[in-house]
């Protein structure tokens, strides 16, 4: 059967299924060859050149028509409105957007109402995810109560309840003593600490990158130094404590240099970049377009190029969507008063493919920070085409051209900076634990 | 209404005046010429004008302003318009109504012109996208204040006969000033040499990329200047530690007789008002004959009349 023919009925297939005639890309091993994947019992039963049309027995066959078959994407930074702001977005619609974007695992930020800072809330979120989400959901727990940066949360207990790492969410923990204590304590549990980078006293009042554009627009700027100061401080504390540390999002060339040096020193440090900072720059704000208002702010074109270089060189470990649903009520304001954030789950892979089409980065290297790298950092079994790994897979055509229409995206909030963007490449089929959770053929016809 | 032949486009083809950015030098000259006529008309009130007869103008000020608001009101009334002043700070916004809601509500009242001041940069442009009438920017955050730049240009032209090649020094809080931004754009477009003078925290990094020469001392910056344009210093610049005190500021950047002596002998002194005497300008200078501050106020009305007249042909036809 061809991919285009798959319908809901086939999606419920429980027999072992062979996905054949695919371009297999396994970023973990660098594998890039024609072949197939055999899926059984929700896991990858076999993979390689020898999986082709002649497989007999009870096995269902699906012909990928030469499309790329890769591990499903793992997105380390997803905000949802659940709990507290379900009108902006829920786990359910984030999950549908993820599936449509080839993302099979989402890591949810604790910036909700209430903040995920307690064992019961971690448990609640996991139960909601089980009941309403079709992709894998792992919660991040707040590392300080209410993200206020003052009292440490029950990191060990929340880890036991299923929190995959701790973070202070969108906010940087300004108090260095408390940050030191959190790092030292998290280290005892081998708990990863994910941290946003913004020295708040330097960025105070700022609404976009500080520079010529902010000067022209008469908007208060956030200097890149607000990011590098916080990053340098954190790295000193990592040196003191030995904690595993992940810089949530870097956005400027100077931060990349700092990360590079820290890695040369052998510190247990990784970093992420958002798809927005890989593909957009401050000029995109143009006449005060609030869908391009985000934190960290879009920086200069030189910074954007640095992010692409850092991705190609491997110094940047992870690409995130930073999916942050905001509705018109908070976006349709004068720029300084509008909310930060952009949705991105559904467009992350197609936008990332721009870097591949531009020749900035080979396909396997592009997929690594979207799959095997986050899996490694978070200790997940997925993110690779390996026998026994969960059958979390995406089949995508890297070349098909399409135009983004915000209204047809699956996210409840439509605040995409890529509305009407011309993109090349999109997911055709997404599987979570062997189950089909997204079919482009059906999406297109609906 | 007469219809111009298709071969000669109207000299001012904009429906809104949102900023100096986007205006071409001939359009600026057209507005200044029109304002010159209006200035004459103000002094010779016999000439009746009715360009806006039957039209309604709403002054929508989210930030308090006495002189700009009354200047627009006066200009509009001289052209025969009905004027409504709305002080938004004390009404619906405090009840959680957004700017867009306000715009939609006002739009339903079918005004012909909205004059808007708002504390957020870009707010006036946003509002212009949501209403059917013509919109004039009376100041949006630290972005633009186009009629101020036009009235400054008119005042300069009346004294110097031209703008091209003049050395114009803007002194003080450039970073937070919409007046400075609009003036830099206009003066550069008209071929003046623009200098900015002030302490670094009030200039902002990269200011030279706006096409200005940057000075940190009045002595150097005012040398050979034809025009000295002082900017108002807000009290909060001290409380937010951008500069230490008004005393120190006046010592280094306040315009007094000695500092003014560095400029050309016939230099004119300007200030958008209201003045902080003894902070950015010495009382003696403010009242000196080289000061054209009062004339700026008069030209303010003239320029606003000119802008209203220029927009009049583009107003929606009345139902």
XYZ file of C-alpha atoms in Angstrom:
765
model
C 0.000 0.000 0.000
C 1.217 3.513 -0.787
C 1.484 6.192 1.890
C -1.237 8.264 0.243
C -3.704 5.449 0.620
C -3.438 5.130 4.362
C -6.689 5.931 6.060
C -7.904 5.841 9.587
C -8.827 2.177 9.212
C -5.269 1.265 8.360
C -4.018 3.409 11.192
C -5.535 0.957 13.628
C -3.380 -1.816 12.126
C -2.079 -4.075 14.848
C -0.169 -6.521 12.658
C 3.565 -6.092 12.281
C 4.102 -3.479 9.585
C 7.048 -2.958 7.291
C 7.707 0.555 6.029
C 9.631 -0.072 2.852
C 11.220 1.856 0.030
C 12.349 4.659 2.345
C 15.493 6.722 2.683
C 16.514 5.705 6.197
C 18.265 8.365 8.199
C 19.464 7.551 11.678
C 21.198 10.600 13.090
C 22.528 8.586 16.025
C 24.685 6.405 13.800
C 24.887 8.568 10.689
C 23.087 5.856 8.682
C 21.666 7.221 5.417
C 20.571 4.476 3.016
C 17.623 3.038 1.140
C 15.726 0.423 3.083
C 12.896 -0.168 5.487
C 11.814 -0.484 9.070
C 9.822 -3.331 10.552
C 7.509 -2.251 13.352
C 6.002 -4.727 15.785
C 4.524 -4.331 19.267
C 5.180 -0.600 19.211
C 8.885 -1.084 18.757
C 11.378 -1.168 15.945
C 11.758 -4.922 15.257
C 14.234 -4.603 12.445
C 15.771 -1.922 10.281
C 17.935 -1.781 7.204
C 18.451 -2.435 3.525
C 17.052 -5.952 3.825
C 13.550 -4.764 4.765
C 11.828 -4.620 1.404
C 8.771 -5.797 -0.521
C 9.514 -9.506 -0.242
C 8.801 -9.742 3.453
C 6.087 -12.330 3.720
C 3.819 -13.791 6.334
C 1.375 -11.697 8.247
C 3.305 -8.455 7.782
C 1.522 -5.390 6.373
C 3.527 -3.434 3.820
C 3.607 0.314 3.435
C 5.555 1.788 0.550
C 7.170 5.105 1.531
C 7.802 6.000 -2.101
C 11.388 7.047 -1.436
C 10.489 9.512 1.334
C 12.796 9.975 4.322
C 12.131 7.759 7.331
C 13.731 9.073 10.512
C 13.223 8.920 14.263
C 10.345 11.130 15.423
C 11.391 14.551 16.664
C 11.872 15.339 20.354
C 11.013 18.918 21.246
C 12.616 20.046 24.493
C 10.646 23.281 24.861
C 6.875 23.330 24.532
C 4.561 25.678 26.397
C 0.906 24.781 26.625
C -1.901 26.588 28.371
C -2.671 23.528 30.446
C -3.392 23.927 33.248
C -4.720 27.455 33.650
C -4.921 28.962 30.191
C -6.664 26.261 28.155
C -8.185 28.937 25.913
C -4.697 29.501 24.484
C -3.699 25.884 24.132
C -4.023 22.441 25.666
C -1.955 19.290 25.759
C -4.407 17.875 23.213
C -3.965 20.554 20.548
C -0.229 20.788 21.181
C -0.116 17.035 20.683
C -1.985 17.256 17.356
C 0.305 20.076 16.218
C 3.303 17.995 17.256
C 2.109 14.931 15.342
C 1.504 17.050 12.248
C 5.036 18.368 12.592
C 6.668 14.961 12.949
C 7.297 15.551 16.653
C 6.683 12.400 18.692
C 7.851 13.603 22.109
C 7.189 16.966 23.695
C 8.802 18.287 26.848
C 6.341 20.606 28.568
C 7.452 23.727 30.360
C 6.205 24.356 33.900
C 5.118 27.948 33.205
C 1.459 27.224 33.777
C -1.165 28.292 36.279
C -0.547 26.787 38.731
C 3.162 26.338 38.067
C 4.290 22.694 37.904
C 6.227 22.872 41.160
C 4.706 20.040 43.148
C 4.540 16.240 42.955
C 0.752 16.258 42.575
C 0.953 18.630 39.626
C 3.586 16.524 37.873
C 1.282 13.567 38.362
C -1.723 15.549 37.135
C 0.044 16.598 33.973
C 1.134 13.055 33.198
C -2.428 11.789 33.675
C -3.822 14.537 31.438
C -1.227 13.630 28.844
C -2.164 9.944 28.988
C -5.827 10.835 28.540
C -5.609 13.538 25.894
C -2.276 13.485 24.056
C -1.291 11.225 21.186
C 2.426 11.940 21.409
C 4.752 11.277 24.339
C 4.682 13.999 26.971
C 7.331 14.566 29.623
C 6.901 17.399 32.094
C 9.665 19.670 33.244
C 9.342 20.635 36.884
C 9.926 24.099 38.274
C 13.142 24.296 40.281
C 11.833 27.081 42.510
C 8.343 27.384 43.934
C 6.017 29.299 41.605
C 9.170 30.030 39.564
C 9.699 32.890 41.996
C 13.399 32.135 42.350
C 13.331 31.914 46.119
C 12.472 28.496 47.551
C 13.716 25.237 46.074
C 11.098 22.698 45.009
C 11.023 18.968 45.872
C 13.306 18.057 43.019
C 13.876 14.454 44.096
C 10.219 13.658 44.648
C 9.156 15.278 41.396
C 11.821 13.289 39.588
C 10.359 10.126 41.062
C 6.901 11.240 39.924
C 8.094 11.570 36.334
C 9.580 15.027 35.893
C 12.354 14.651 33.344
C 14.411 17.696 34.350
C 14.066 20.935 36.278
C 13.987 24.500 35.018
C 12.975 27.975 36.035
C 10.860 28.213 32.899
C 10.884 31.483 31.001
C 12.550 33.221 33.905
C 16.208 33.232 34.767
C 17.054 32.565 38.374
C 18.709 35.845 39.242
C 19.935 34.897 42.706
C 23.318 33.210 42.269
C 23.310 31.615 45.705
C 19.997 29.892 45.107
C 21.102 28.843 41.640
C 24.212 27.325 43.140
C 22.131 25.397 45.662
C 19.724 24.149 43.010
C 22.587 22.967 40.823
C 24.311 21.227 43.720
C 21.102 19.553 44.880
C 19.984 18.528 41.390
C 23.434 17.024 40.873
C 22.790 14.616 43.762
C 19.839 13.211 41.796
C 21.642 13.418 38.449
C 18.784 15.712 37.473
C 19.367 17.924 34.451
C 18.977 21.672 35.065
C 17.614 23.645 32.113
C 17.967 27.388 32.403
C 16.795 30.461 30.485
C 19.459 33.097 29.928
C 18.549 36.655 30.725
C 20.155 38.859 33.338
C 16.905 40.524 34.393
C 18.300 43.798 35.656
C 20.022 44.409 32.328
C 17.084 43.399 30.146
C 14.496 45.163 32.277
C 11.869 46.898 30.158
C 13.352 45.640 26.895
C 11.087 44.299 24.168
C 13.436 43.435 21.287
C 17.116 43.091 20.458
C 19.123 46.160 21.322
C 20.648 47.780 18.265
C 20.003 49.868 15.206
C 16.542 48.439 14.594
C 15.344 49.056 18.145
C 16.752 52.565 17.922
C 14.841 53.253 14.707
C 11.615 51.802 16.039
C 11.968 53.650 19.328
C 11.696 50.387 21.252
C 13.659 49.521 24.374
C 16.348 46.965 23.642
C 17.606 43.815 25.316
C 21.369 43.649 24.795
C 22.998 40.336 23.904
C 25.102 40.828 27.037
C 22.002 40.101 29.146
C 22.283 36.554 27.788
C 26.053 36.139 27.951
C 26.350 37.491 31.494
C 23.822 34.924 32.743
C 25.482 32.139 30.750
C 28.961 32.968 32.065
C 27.643 33.056 35.620
C 25.885 29.729 35.240
C 29.002 28.073 33.859
C 31.025 29.190 36.886
C 28.389 27.612 39.116
C 28.408 24.432 37.015
C 32.154 24.302 37.531
C 31.608 24.563 41.293
C 28.838 21.981 41.518
C 29.374 19.537 38.658
C 25.664 19.596 37.786
C 24.410 18.659 34.334
C 23.369 21.940 32.764
C 21.469 22.779 29.607
C 21.228 26.375 28.359
C 17.624 26.415 27.184
C 18.047 28.785 24.256
C 21.027 30.736 23.061
C 20.460 33.476 20.515
C 23.737 35.263 19.768
C 27.216 34.566 18.445
C 28.896 35.477 21.734
C 26.925 32.791 23.593
C 28.002 30.203 21.054
C 31.647 31.075 21.718
C 31.087 30.713 25.467
C 29.433 27.305 25.029
C 32.263 26.179 22.779
C 34.880 27.091 25.374
C 32.919 25.416 28.172
C 32.735 22.193 26.174
C 36.470 22.349 25.459
C 36.968 22.559 29.204
C 34.922 19.396 29.587
C 32.031 20.910 31.546
C 28.771 18.883 31.513
C 27.073 21.535 29.416
C 24.725 21.451 26.461
C 22.643 24.116 24.774
C 19.617 24.633 22.617
C 18.442 27.102 20.021
C 14.926 27.802 18.873
C 13.865 27.292 15.287
C 12.977 31.000 15.236
C 16.536 32.075 15.975
C 17.791 29.757 13.223
C 15.517 31.209 10.594
C 14.532 34.773 11.489
C 16.243 37.976 12.551
C 15.268 41.295 14.126
C 14.503 42.873 10.759
C 11.523 40.533 10.441
C 9.777 42.621 13.102
C 9.375 45.253 10.380
C 6.507 47.574 11.258
C 5.987 46.328 14.814
C 4.800 42.799 13.960
C 4.043 41.284 17.334
C 4.117 37.672 16.080
C 7.880 38.176 15.906
C 8.110 39.321 19.516
C 9.762 36.639 21.606
C 12.219 35.980 24.432
C 15.124 35.799 23.863
C 14.467 38.377 21.166
C 15.281 37.812 17.517
C 18.843 39.044 17.062
C 20.905 40.252 14.118
C 21.458 38.361 10.870
C 25.046 37.719 11.974
C 23.716 36.075 15.124
C 21.300 33.974 13.079
C 24.152 32.808 10.889
C 26.154 31.964 13.999
C 23.267 29.765 15.176
C 23.275 27.911 11.840
C 27.049 27.509 12.042
C 26.810 26.254 15.606
C 24.258 23.700 14.514
C 26.436 22.487 11.652
C 29.533 22.290 13.868
C 27.648 20.391 16.573
C 28.300 23.014 19.247
C 24.571 23.581 19.499
C 23.048 20.350 20.739
C 19.332 20.823 20.435
C 16.772 22.624 18.294
C 13.481 23.462 19.994
C 10.253 24.881 18.663
C 9.733 27.051 21.780
C 6.071 26.520 20.904
C 4.235 29.172 22.897
C 0.561 29.657 22.050
C -0.684 33.219 22.572
C -4.084 34.335 21.375
C -5.119 37.551 19.672
C -6.172 39.054 22.998
C -2.568 39.267 24.124
C -0.879 39.681 20.722
C -3.048 42.401 19.178
C -1.520 45.185 21.205
C 1.079 47.849 20.574
C 4.430 46.052 20.311
C 5.774 46.939 23.785
C 2.546 45.748 25.398
C 2.036 42.541 23.394
C 2.864 39.073 24.752
C 6.061 37.245 23.806
C 6.110 33.916 22.042
C 5.341 32.034 18.841
C 3.886 28.635 18.061
C 6.224 26.291 16.228
C 5.575 22.576 16.725
C 4.036 22.020 13.334
C 6.475 24.119 11.312
C 9.739 23.261 13.096
C 10.857 20.468 10.750
C 9.846 22.189 7.496
C 11.523 25.445 8.588
C 14.624 23.549 9.711
C 14.774 21.958 6.272
C 15.511 25.435 4.880
C 18.987 25.065 6.382
C 19.388 21.772 4.527
C 18.101 23.205 1.244
C 20.420 26.232 1.647
C 23.364 23.869 1.941
C 24.121 24.972 5.501
C 23.945 21.471 6.938
C 23.546 17.833 5.760
C 20.236 16.160 6.503
C 21.540 13.696 9.099
C 23.340 16.497 10.968
C 20.186 18.598 10.871
C 18.112 15.812 12.370
C 20.561 15.010 15.173
C 19.654 18.049 17.335
C 16.012 17.221 16.719
C 16.201 13.528 17.665
C 19.173 11.655 19.091
C 20.772 14.634 20.848
C 17.744 15.557 22.981
C 17.169 11.836 23.616
C 20.715 11.523 24.902
C 20.505 14.609 27.093
C 17.170 13.531 28.581
C 17.944 9.804 28.764
C 15.112 8.745 26.445
C 14.994 5.433 24.584
C 13.654 7.033 21.426
C 15.380 9.274 18.905
C 17.090 6.488 16.993
C 16.448 3.806 14.361
C 17.626 0.921 16.510
C 16.158 -2.504 17.087
C 14.182 -2.434 20.313
C 13.740 1.323 20.348
C 10.184 2.695 20.463
C 8.659 2.969 16.998
C 8.412 6.770 17.250
C 8.971 7.634 13.619
C 8.414 10.327 11.046
C 8.212 9.803 7.314
C 8.704 13.060 5.449
C 9.179 14.332 1.946
C 12.045 16.833 2.207
C 11.243 18.522 -1.116
C 7.490 19.027 -1.425
C 6.716 22.765 -1.636
C 3.873 24.249 0.379
C 2.714 27.541 1.800
C 1.916 27.933 5.495
C -1.638 29.012 6.262
C -1.951 29.872 9.947
C -5.632 28.991 9.941
C -5.007 25.386 8.935
C -2.371 24.737 11.606
C -3.502 22.407 14.390
C -2.528 24.642 17.290
C -5.462 26.375 18.934
C -3.584 29.687 18.964
C -2.397 30.786 15.535
C 0.516 33.044 16.477
C 2.975 31.739 13.916
C 5.680 33.998 12.499
C 5.653 31.792 9.399
C 2.179 32.562 8.100
C 2.296 32.564 4.285
C 5.920 31.388 4.318
C 6.931 29.204 1.390
C 8.494 26.037 2.718
C 9.935 22.894 1.216
C 9.306 19.585 2.891
C 6.710 18.264 5.274
C 5.822 15.178 7.291
C 3.642 12.610 5.521
C 3.190 10.132 8.342
C 3.974 10.230 12.047
C 4.054 7.174 14.311
C 4.154 7.015 18.084
C 4.923 3.573 19.499
C 4.021 2.112 16.101
C 0.622 3.776 15.987
C -0.100 6.259 13.222
C -0.891 9.626 14.822
C -0.717 11.806 11.711
C -1.475 11.187 8.043
C -0.848 14.077 5.672
C -3.030 12.448 2.986
C -6.019 12.726 5.281
C -5.087 16.159 6.640
C -4.832 17.520 3.099
C -8.293 16.282 2.173
C -10.034 17.498 5.274
C -14.699 68.804 -5.006
C -12.538 69.196 -8.091
C -10.789 66.144 -9.419
C -7.174 66.521 -10.457
C -6.320 65.158 -13.908
C -4.755 61.724 -13.857
C -1.506 62.959 -15.310
C -0.594 65.012 -12.231
C -0.776 62.950 -9.062
C -1.731 64.836 -5.889
C 1.354 66.369 -4.256
C 0.560 64.540 -1.040
C -0.770 61.054 -1.687
C -1.006 59.639 1.826
C -4.154 58.848 3.728
C -2.429 58.965 7.127
C 0.504 60.841 8.592
C 2.168 58.204 10.770
C 5.743 59.431 10.642
C 8.382 61.321 8.719
C 9.709 57.959 7.547
C 8.090 57.256 4.223
C 7.731 60.917 3.204
C 9.692 62.035 0.172
C 11.506 65.415 0.172
C 9.006 66.970 -2.330
C 6.161 65.940 -0.029
C 7.882 67.548 2.938
C 8.449 70.718 0.909
C 4.794 70.679 -0.154
C 3.676 70.504 3.483
C 6.073 73.281 4.511
C 4.857 75.526 1.676
C 1.268 74.859 2.658
C 2.133 75.616 6.280
C 3.750 78.858 5.238
C 0.454 79.919 3.695
C -1.389 78.821 6.795
C 0.995 80.847 8.967
C 0.092 83.871 6.889
C -3.586 83.106 7.265
C -3.277 82.867 11.038
C -1.914 86.389 11.177
C -4.530 87.652 8.753
C -7.661 85.989 10.040
C -9.889 87.606 7.430
C -9.196 84.736 5.072
C -11.919 82.166 5.763
C -10.990 78.553 5.401
C -13.352 75.659 5.238
C -11.300 72.687 4.056
C -12.730 70.588 6.893
C -16.224 72.038 7.113
C -18.634 69.299 8.193
C -15.771 67.009 9.166
C -15.147 65.582 12.633
C -11.725 65.280 14.217
C -11.132 63.318 17.397
C -8.118 64.090 19.553
C -7.311 60.750 21.111
C -4.590 61.269 23.693
C -3.476 58.306 25.798
C -0.727 60.508 27.212
C -1.330 63.919 28.655
C -0.371 66.831 26.444
C -1.486 70.412 26.586
C 0.218 72.081 23.703
C 0.049 69.427 21.011
C -3.582 68.648 21.705
C -4.660 72.286 21.776
C -2.544 73.011 18.708
C -4.385 70.328 16.736
C -7.699 71.530 18.106
C -6.994 75.105 17.117
C -5.783 74.112 13.641
C -8.793 71.893 12.996
C -11.282 74.510 14.160
C -9.699 77.131 11.951
C -10.390 74.817 9.033
C -14.009 74.443 10.059
C -13.906 70.969 11.630
C -15.826 69.792 14.666
C -13.332 68.677 17.317
C -13.830 66.197 20.094
C -11.180 65.709 22.779
C -10.990 62.297 24.404
C -8.880 61.783 27.470
C -8.483 58.061 27.365
C -6.285 57.749 30.417
C -9.233 58.316 32.679
C -11.843 56.257 30.887
C -12.135 52.904 29.173
C -8.510 51.828 29.153
C -8.562 51.601 32.905
C -11.457 49.191 32.575
C -9.244 46.803 30.606
C -10.327 47.870 27.128
C -7.546 47.363 24.612
C -6.312 49.861 22.089
C -7.999 47.821 19.364
C -11.325 47.861 21.221
C -11.061 51.622 21.565
C -10.279 51.955 17.877
C -13.254 49.847 16.861
C -15.560 51.820 19.148
C -14.359 55.155 17.812
C -14.551 53.897 14.260
C -18.213 53.184 14.783
C -18.718 56.894 15.487
C -17.496 57.561 11.923
C -14.992 60.351 12.567
C -13.032 61.718 9.608
C -9.732 62.208 11.370
C -8.090 60.746 14.418
C -5.165 62.507 16.054
C -3.483 59.979 18.316
C -0.829 60.076 20.977
C 0.137 56.850 22.733
C 2.914 55.804 25.064
C 3.855 52.720 23.000
C 5.983 52.932 19.855
C 4.019 51.638 16.885
C 0.634 52.012 18.578
C -0.619 54.698 16.201
C 0.260 52.635 13.139
C -1.515 49.630 14.674
C -4.581 51.748 15.302
C -4.519 53.105 11.744
C -4.915 49.540 10.482
C -8.147 49.112 12.400
C -10.074 52.267 11.496
C -11.508 53.678 8.274
C -10.621 57.325 8.885
C -7.349 59.184 8.418
C -4.927 58.982 11.321
C -2.304 61.511 12.385
C 0.483 60.493 14.723
C 0.795 63.035 17.536
C 3.578 61.011 19.165
C 4.017 57.255 19.698
C 6.394 56.266 22.475
C 9.990 56.988 21.544
C 9.255 56.437 17.861
C 7.965 59.480 15.935
C 6.294 62.854 16.318
C 6.061 64.000 12.706
C 4.190 67.299 13.116
C 6.817 68.450 15.628
C 9.588 67.796 13.102
C 7.616 69.627 10.415
C 7.034 72.670 12.603
C 10.706 72.677 13.554
C 11.662 72.536 9.871
C 9.275 75.372 9.042
C 10.715 77.518 11.814
C 14.250 76.815 10.607
C 13.346 77.593 7.013
C 11.728 80.888 7.932
C 14.906 81.990 9.710
C 17.563 80.503 7.481
C 15.797 80.471 4.132
C 16.697 76.815 3.620
C 17.408 73.542 5.404
C 19.972 72.058 3.064
C 23.564 72.107 4.309
C 22.676 73.710 7.640
C 24.394 72.306 10.711
C 21.679 71.335 13.170
C 22.683 70.156 16.660
C 20.176 68.142 18.690
C 21.149 68.209 22.365
C 20.113 65.983 25.239
C 17.978 62.886 25.621
C 18.083 61.488 22.089
C 17.435 57.881 23.108
C 13.986 58.454 24.585
C 12.910 61.238 22.235
C 10.409 60.824 19.405
C 11.059 64.472 18.578
C 14.723 63.639 17.963
C 13.879 60.639 15.758
C 11.453 62.542 13.534
C 13.811 65.496 13.298
C 16.780 63.301 12.361
C 14.725 61.689 9.595
C 13.364 64.960 8.247
C 16.577 66.959 8.451
C 18.565 64.171 6.801
C 15.961 63.876 4.036
C 16.217 67.622 3.399
C 20.010 67.596 3.243
C 20.995 69.127 6.588
C 24.011 67.987 8.598
C 22.650 66.559 11.820
C 24.631 66.310 15.025
C 23.535 64.803 18.299
C 25.107 65.863 21.598
C 24.535 64.237 24.960
C 25.854 61.882 27.619
C 26.241 58.292 26.316
C 23.392 56.755 28.342
C 20.989 59.192 26.658
C 22.330 58.611 23.144
C 22.005 54.838 22.870
C 24.532 52.552 21.180
C 24.778 52.725 17.407
C 23.059 56.105 17.087
C 25.533 57.106 14.358
C 23.889 54.565 12.081
C 20.883 56.867 11.910
C 23.072 59.189 9.862
C 24.154 61.648 12.532
C 27.482 62.895 13.849
C 27.854 62.073 17.544
C 29.348 64.404 20.138
C 29.721 64.058 23.912
C 30.609 67.681 24.541
C 28.646 70.840 23.802
C 31.773 72.772 22.909
C 32.650 70.454 20.034
C 29.113 69.639 19.003
C 27.901 73.228 18.839
C 30.920 74.521 16.901
C 29.613 76.348 13.827
C 26.055 75.151 14.364
C 23.295 77.081 12.578
C 20.546 75.601 14.709
C 20.667 74.483 18.352
C 17.762 72.225 19.190
C 17.401 71.419 22.881
C 15.372 68.414 24.038
C 13.384 68.100 27.207
C 14.921 66.041 30.008
C 12.472 63.846 31.940
C 12.914 63.695 35.709
C 12.826 59.900 35.619
C 16.183 59.807 33.798
C 17.740 60.580 37.172
C 15.715 58.063 39.163
C 16.624 55.290 36.691
C 20.326 56.119 36.986
C 20.852 57.157 33.379
C 22.452 60.373 34.590
C 23.406 61.486 38.101
C 21.611 64.784 38.740
C 20.027 67.785 37.056
C 22.827 69.898 38.480
C 25.519 67.850 36.759
C 23.447 67.612 33.600
C 23.048 71.367 33.425
C 26.739 71.854 34.055
C 27.732 69.789 31.033
C 24.732 69.924 28.689
C 22.503 72.797 29.816
C 22.454 75.572 27.235
C 23.813 78.784 28.697
C 25.445 81.850 27.185
C 28.905 80.330 27.252
C 27.973 77.104 25.474
C 25.843 78.950 22.943
C 28.873 81.088 22.086
C 30.402 78.046 20.356
C 27.618 78.097 17.762
C 27.440 80.532 14.867
C 26.616 84.099 16.034
C 23.294 83.984 14.216
C 22.374 80.510 15.416
C 18.770 80.021 16.484
C 17.782 78.174 19.652
C 14.838 75.784 19.598
C 13.005 73.674 22.172
C 9.871 71.538 21.690
C 8.581 72.554 25.122
C 7.639 72.529 27.838
C 10.944 73.918 29.079
C 12.759 72.846 32.250
C 14.450 76.131 33.020
C 17.812 75.560 34.636
C 17.933 71.871 33.638
C 18.416 71.783 29.889
C 18.308 75.505 29.192
C 19.178 78.685 31.081
C 16.259 81.069 31.529
C 18.280 83.867 29.999
C 18.744 81.884 26.798
C 15.137 80.760 26.632
C 14.098 84.401 26.598
C 16.994 85.592 24.418
C 16.217 87.025 20.996
C 17.959 84.072 19.371
C 15.355 81.823 20.938
C 12.543 80.946 18.528
C 10.631 78.818 21.022
C 7.458 80.878 20.887
C 7.533 80.956 17.108
C 7.694 77.137 17.172
C 4.358 77.131 18.971
C 2.846 79.414 16.341
C 4.259 77.283 13.523
C 2.796 74.274 15.262
C -0.691 75.468 14.451
C 0.322 76.329 10.883
C 1.901 72.939 10.253
C -1.093 71.101 11.682
C -3.408 73.106 9.468
C -1.220 72.172 6.506
C -1.282 68.487 7.398
C -5.054 68.537 7.798
C -5.451 70.290 4.452
C -3.100 67.828 2.769
C -5.084 64.897 4.104
C -8.478 66.488 3.344
C -8.707 65.299 -0.281
C -8.118 61.708 0.908
C -10.816 61.669 3.537
C -13.611 59.231 2.983
C -16.510 60.717 1.077
C -19.359 61.608 3.355
C -22.387 59.406 3.270
